[in-house]
Coordinates of C-alpha atoms in Angstrom, one line a residue:
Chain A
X22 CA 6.6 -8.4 14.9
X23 CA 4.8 -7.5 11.7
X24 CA 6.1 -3.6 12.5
X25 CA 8.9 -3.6 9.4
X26 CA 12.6 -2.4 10.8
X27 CA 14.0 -0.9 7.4
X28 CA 17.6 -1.0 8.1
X29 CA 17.3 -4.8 8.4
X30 CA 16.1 -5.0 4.9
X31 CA 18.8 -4.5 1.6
X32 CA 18.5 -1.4 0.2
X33 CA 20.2 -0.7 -3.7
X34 CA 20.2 1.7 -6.5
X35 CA 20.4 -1.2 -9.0
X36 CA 18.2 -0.8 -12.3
X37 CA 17.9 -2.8 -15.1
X38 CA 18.0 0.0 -17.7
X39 CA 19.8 0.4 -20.2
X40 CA 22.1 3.5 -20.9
X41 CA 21.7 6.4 -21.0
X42 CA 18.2 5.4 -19.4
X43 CA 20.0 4.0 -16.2
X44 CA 21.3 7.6 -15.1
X45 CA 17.9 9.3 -14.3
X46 CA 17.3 6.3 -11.6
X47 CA 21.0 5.9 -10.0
X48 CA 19.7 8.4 -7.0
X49 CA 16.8 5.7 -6.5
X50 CA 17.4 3.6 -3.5
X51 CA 15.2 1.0 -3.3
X52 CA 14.0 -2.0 -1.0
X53 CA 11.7 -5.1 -1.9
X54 CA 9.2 -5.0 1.3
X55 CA 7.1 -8.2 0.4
X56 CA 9.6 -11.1 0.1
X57 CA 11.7 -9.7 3.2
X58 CA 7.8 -9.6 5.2
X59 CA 6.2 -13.2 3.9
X60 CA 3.6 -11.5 1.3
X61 CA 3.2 -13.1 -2.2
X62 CA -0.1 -11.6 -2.8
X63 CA 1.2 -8.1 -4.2
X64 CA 4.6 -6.2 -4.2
X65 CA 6.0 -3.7 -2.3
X66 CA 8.9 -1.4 -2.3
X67 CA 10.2 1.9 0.2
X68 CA 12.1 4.0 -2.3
X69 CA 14.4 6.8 -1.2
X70 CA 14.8 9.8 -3.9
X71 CA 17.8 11.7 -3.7
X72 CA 17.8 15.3 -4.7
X73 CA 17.4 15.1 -8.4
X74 CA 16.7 11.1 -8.7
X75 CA 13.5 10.2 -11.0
X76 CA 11.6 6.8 -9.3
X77 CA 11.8 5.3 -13.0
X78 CA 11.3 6.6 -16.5
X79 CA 7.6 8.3 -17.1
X80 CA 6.0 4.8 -17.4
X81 CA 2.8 2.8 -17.3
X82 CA 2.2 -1.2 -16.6
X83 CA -0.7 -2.7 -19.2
X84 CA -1.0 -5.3 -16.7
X85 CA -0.4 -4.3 -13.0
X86 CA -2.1 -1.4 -10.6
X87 CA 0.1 0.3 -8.8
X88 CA -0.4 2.4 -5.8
X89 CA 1.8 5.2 -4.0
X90 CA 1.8 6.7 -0.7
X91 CA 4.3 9.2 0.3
X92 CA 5.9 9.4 3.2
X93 CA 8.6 11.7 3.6
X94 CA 10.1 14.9 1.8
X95 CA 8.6 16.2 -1.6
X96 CA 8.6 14.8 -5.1
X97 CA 6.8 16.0 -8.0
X98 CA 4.1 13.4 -10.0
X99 CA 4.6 14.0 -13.7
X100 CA 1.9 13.3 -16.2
X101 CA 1.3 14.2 -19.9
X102 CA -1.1 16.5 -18.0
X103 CA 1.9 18.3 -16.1
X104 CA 3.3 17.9 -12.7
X105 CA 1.4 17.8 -9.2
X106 CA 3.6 18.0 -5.7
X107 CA 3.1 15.0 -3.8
X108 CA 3.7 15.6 0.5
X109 CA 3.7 13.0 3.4
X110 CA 0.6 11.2 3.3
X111 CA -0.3 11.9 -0.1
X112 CA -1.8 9.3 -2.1
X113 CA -1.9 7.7 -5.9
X114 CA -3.5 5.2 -8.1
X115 CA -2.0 4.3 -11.5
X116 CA -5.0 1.3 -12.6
X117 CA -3.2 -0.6 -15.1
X118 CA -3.7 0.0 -18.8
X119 CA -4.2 3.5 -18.7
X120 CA -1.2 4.7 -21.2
X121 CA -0.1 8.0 -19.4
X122 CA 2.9 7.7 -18.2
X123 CA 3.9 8.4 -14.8
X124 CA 6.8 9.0 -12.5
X125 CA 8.7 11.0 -9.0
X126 CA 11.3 13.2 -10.0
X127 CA 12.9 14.6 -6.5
X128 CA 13.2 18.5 -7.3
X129 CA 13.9 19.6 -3.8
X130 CA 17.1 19.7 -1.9
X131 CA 16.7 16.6 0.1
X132 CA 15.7 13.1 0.3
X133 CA 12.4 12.2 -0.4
X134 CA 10.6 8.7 0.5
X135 CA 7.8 6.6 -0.6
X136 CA 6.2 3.2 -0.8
X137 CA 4.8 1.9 -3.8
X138 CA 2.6 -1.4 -4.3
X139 CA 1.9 -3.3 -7.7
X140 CA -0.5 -6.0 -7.8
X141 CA -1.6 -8.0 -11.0
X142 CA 0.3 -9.6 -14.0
X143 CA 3.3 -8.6 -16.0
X144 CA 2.0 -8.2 -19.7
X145 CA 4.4 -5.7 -20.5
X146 CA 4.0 -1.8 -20.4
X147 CA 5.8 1.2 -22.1
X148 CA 7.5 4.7 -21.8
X149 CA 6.0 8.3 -22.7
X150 CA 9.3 9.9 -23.0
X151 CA 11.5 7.8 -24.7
X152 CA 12.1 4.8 -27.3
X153 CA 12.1 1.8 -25.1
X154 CA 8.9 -1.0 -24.1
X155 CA 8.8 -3.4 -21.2
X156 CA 8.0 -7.0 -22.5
X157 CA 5.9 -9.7 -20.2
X158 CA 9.4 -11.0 -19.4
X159 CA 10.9 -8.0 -17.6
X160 CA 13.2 -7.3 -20.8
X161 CA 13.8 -3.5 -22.6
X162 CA 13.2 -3.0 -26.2
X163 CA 12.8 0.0 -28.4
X164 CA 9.2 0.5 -29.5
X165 CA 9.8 -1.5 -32.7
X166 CA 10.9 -4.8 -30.6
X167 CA 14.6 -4.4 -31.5
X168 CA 16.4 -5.1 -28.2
X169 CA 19.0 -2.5 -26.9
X170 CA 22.8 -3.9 -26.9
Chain B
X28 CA -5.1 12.8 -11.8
X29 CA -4.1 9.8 -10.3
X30 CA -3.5 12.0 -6.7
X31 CA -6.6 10.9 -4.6
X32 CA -8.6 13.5 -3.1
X33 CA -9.9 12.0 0.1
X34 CA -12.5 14.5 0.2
X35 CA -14.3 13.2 -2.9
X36 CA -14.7 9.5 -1.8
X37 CA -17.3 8.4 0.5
X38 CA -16.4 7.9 4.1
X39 CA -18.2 5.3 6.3
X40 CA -18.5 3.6 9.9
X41 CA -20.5 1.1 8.8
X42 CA -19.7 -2.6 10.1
X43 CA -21.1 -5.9 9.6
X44 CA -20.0 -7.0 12.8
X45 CA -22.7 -8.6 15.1
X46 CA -23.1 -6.6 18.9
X47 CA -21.5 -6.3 21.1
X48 CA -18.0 -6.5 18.7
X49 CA -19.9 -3.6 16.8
X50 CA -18.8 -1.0 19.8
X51 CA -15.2 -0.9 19.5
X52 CA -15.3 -0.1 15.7
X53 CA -18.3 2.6 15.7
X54 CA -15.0 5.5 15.5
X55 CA -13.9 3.8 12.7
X56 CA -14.3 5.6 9.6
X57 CA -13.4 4.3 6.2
X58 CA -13.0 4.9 2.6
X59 CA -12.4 2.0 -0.1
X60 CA -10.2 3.6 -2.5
X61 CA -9.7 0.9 -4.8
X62 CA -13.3 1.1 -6.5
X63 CA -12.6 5.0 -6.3
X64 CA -9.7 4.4 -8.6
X65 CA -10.0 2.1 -11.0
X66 CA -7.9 -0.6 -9.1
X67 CA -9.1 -4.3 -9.1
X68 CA -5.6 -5.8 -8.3
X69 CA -5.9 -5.5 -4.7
X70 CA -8.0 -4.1 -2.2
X71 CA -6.9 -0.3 -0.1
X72 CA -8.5 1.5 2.8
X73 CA -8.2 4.4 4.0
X74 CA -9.1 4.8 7.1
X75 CA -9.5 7.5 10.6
X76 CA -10.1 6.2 14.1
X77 CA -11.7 8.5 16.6
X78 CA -10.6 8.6 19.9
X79 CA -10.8 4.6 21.6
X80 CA -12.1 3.1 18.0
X81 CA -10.2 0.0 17.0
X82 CA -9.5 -0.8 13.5
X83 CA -11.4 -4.1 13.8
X84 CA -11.9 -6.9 16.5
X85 CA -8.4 -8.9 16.9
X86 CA -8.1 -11.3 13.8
X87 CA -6.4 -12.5 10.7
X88 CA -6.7 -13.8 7.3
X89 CA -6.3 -17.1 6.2
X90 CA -6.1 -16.1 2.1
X91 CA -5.3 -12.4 2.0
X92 CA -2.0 -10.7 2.9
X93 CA -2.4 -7.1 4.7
X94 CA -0.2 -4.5 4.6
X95 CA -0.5 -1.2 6.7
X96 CA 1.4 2.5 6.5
X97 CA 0.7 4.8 9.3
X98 CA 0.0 8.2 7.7
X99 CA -1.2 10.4 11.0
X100 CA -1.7 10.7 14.5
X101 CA -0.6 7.6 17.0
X102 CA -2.2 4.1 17.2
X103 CA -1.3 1.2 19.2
X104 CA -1.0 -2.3 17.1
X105 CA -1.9 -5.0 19.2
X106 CA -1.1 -8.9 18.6
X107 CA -0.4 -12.1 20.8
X108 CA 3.1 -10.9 21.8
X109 CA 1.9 -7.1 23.0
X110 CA 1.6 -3.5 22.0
X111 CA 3.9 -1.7 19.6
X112 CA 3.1 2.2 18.6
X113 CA 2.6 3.2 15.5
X114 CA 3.3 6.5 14.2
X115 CA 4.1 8.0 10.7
X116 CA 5.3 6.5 8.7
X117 CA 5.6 2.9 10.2
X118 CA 4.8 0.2 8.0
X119 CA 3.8 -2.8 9.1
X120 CA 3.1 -6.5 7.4
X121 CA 0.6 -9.1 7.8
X122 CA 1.3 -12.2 5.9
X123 CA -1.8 -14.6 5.5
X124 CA -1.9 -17.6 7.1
X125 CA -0.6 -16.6 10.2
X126 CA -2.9 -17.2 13.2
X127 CA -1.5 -14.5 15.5
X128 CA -4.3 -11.9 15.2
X129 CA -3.6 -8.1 14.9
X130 CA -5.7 -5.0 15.3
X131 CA -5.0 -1.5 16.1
X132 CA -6.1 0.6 18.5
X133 CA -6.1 4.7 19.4
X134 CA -5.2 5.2 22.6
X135 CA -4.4 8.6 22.1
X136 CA -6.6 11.9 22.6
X137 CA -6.9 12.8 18.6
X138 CA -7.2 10.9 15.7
X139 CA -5.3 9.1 13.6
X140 CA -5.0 8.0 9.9
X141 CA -3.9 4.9 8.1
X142 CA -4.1 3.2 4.7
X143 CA -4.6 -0.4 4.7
X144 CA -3.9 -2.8 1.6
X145 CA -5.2 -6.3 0.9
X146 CA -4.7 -9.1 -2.1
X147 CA -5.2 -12.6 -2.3
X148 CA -8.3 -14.5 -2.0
X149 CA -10.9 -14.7 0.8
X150 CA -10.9 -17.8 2.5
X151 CA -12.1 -17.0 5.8
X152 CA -10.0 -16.3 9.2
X153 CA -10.1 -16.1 12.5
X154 CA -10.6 -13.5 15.5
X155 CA -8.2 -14.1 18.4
X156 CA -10.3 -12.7 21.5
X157 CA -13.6 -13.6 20.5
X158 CA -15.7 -16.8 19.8
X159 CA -16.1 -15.4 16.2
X160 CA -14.8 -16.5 12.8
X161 CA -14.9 -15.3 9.3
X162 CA -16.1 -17.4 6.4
X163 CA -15.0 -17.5 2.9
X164 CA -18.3 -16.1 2.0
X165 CA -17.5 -13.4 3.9
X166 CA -20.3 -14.5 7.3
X167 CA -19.5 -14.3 10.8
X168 CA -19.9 -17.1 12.8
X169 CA -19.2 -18.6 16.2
X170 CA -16.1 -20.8 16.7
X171 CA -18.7 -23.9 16.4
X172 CA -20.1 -22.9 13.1
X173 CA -23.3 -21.4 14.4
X174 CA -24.6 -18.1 12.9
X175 CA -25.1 -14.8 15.0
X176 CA -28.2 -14.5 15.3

């Protein structure tokens, strides 16, 4: 049935980041909804926050749209424009190129859930907050291309 | 603000479907929120059945992958094996290609909300109760190839 059990699907907190980046992110458990369902045509993850996890570093993708729809809990959406509270059946669009940053950071006192889909091309994409770049290839460099050790 | 407020995008029943598979989908009311927002990486709906509306006649895609969260209220997703309730937060897959055909329907005494996602390419599909296809250019046709009239 197309109807998607979650506890038959691998959830981790892994993240590619690199330290000190990696701590923000370690209360983000995520799963990969799209290979585990047959879709190839755009991504999808369910994301559990933990009180106090951040769904990434404040980002943006020069090359992919993503979309979120929440589902559980509270999390706050923060913006160079300041932060909006995001409920169950809230909804956002991040159309790719659009250099403000976003992220979740779970500020309440329990879980919080979403699912996020990306559709598109990697070409890369950066951070608001801090020194670090995504390249096409998925790797983490400062902003002036010098990888981190 | 990348939060969507549903109130700001049109909402419409409109259908191309040909009478009498018209009926079923005239308490369907939809919003495309891709154009809305800037997205051109895949396609999202959001959309409200009525009371008795149906999300669409019973079908699938041949070239697009669909993906479904339930946001409100109760539907009933129907395929070849049977009926399974949907309720919030269920997410359910629809990989392309896959000629078991899938609709939902609200059974229930209120309405209920969902947002539905598409990618991939058009390349026509099927309906599984009907005599009626789907072309690539988007036309619906009898089984035979013969236009509605």
């Amino acid at each position: 049935m197309p109807k998607i059990d979650l506890t038959a699907i691998e959830q981790t907190n892994r993240t590619g980041y690199p330290a000190p980046f990696d701590a923000d992110v370690a209360g983000r458990f995520g799963r990969r909804l799209a290979p585990a369902t047959g879709l190839t045509d755009f991504g999808v993850s369910h994301v559990v926050l933990k009180p106090g996890a951040w769904s990434s570093q404040r980002h943006w993708h020069d090359g992919e749209d993503e979309f979120l729809v929440m589902l559980e809990g509270e999390a706050v959406l923060v913006e160079d424009d300041g932060p909006v509270a995001l409920r169950p059946g809230d909804l956002a669009a991040f159309p790719k190129g659009v250099r403000n940053g976003h992220h979740l950071r779970n500020e309440s006192d329990r879980d919080c859930a979403f699912v996020v889909f990306g559709g598109g091309v990697c070409t890369g994409g950066g951070y608001s907050d801090i020194d670090m770049l995504f390249t096409a290839e998925g790797k983490y460099v400062h902003k002036d291309g010098s990888p981190y050790d």
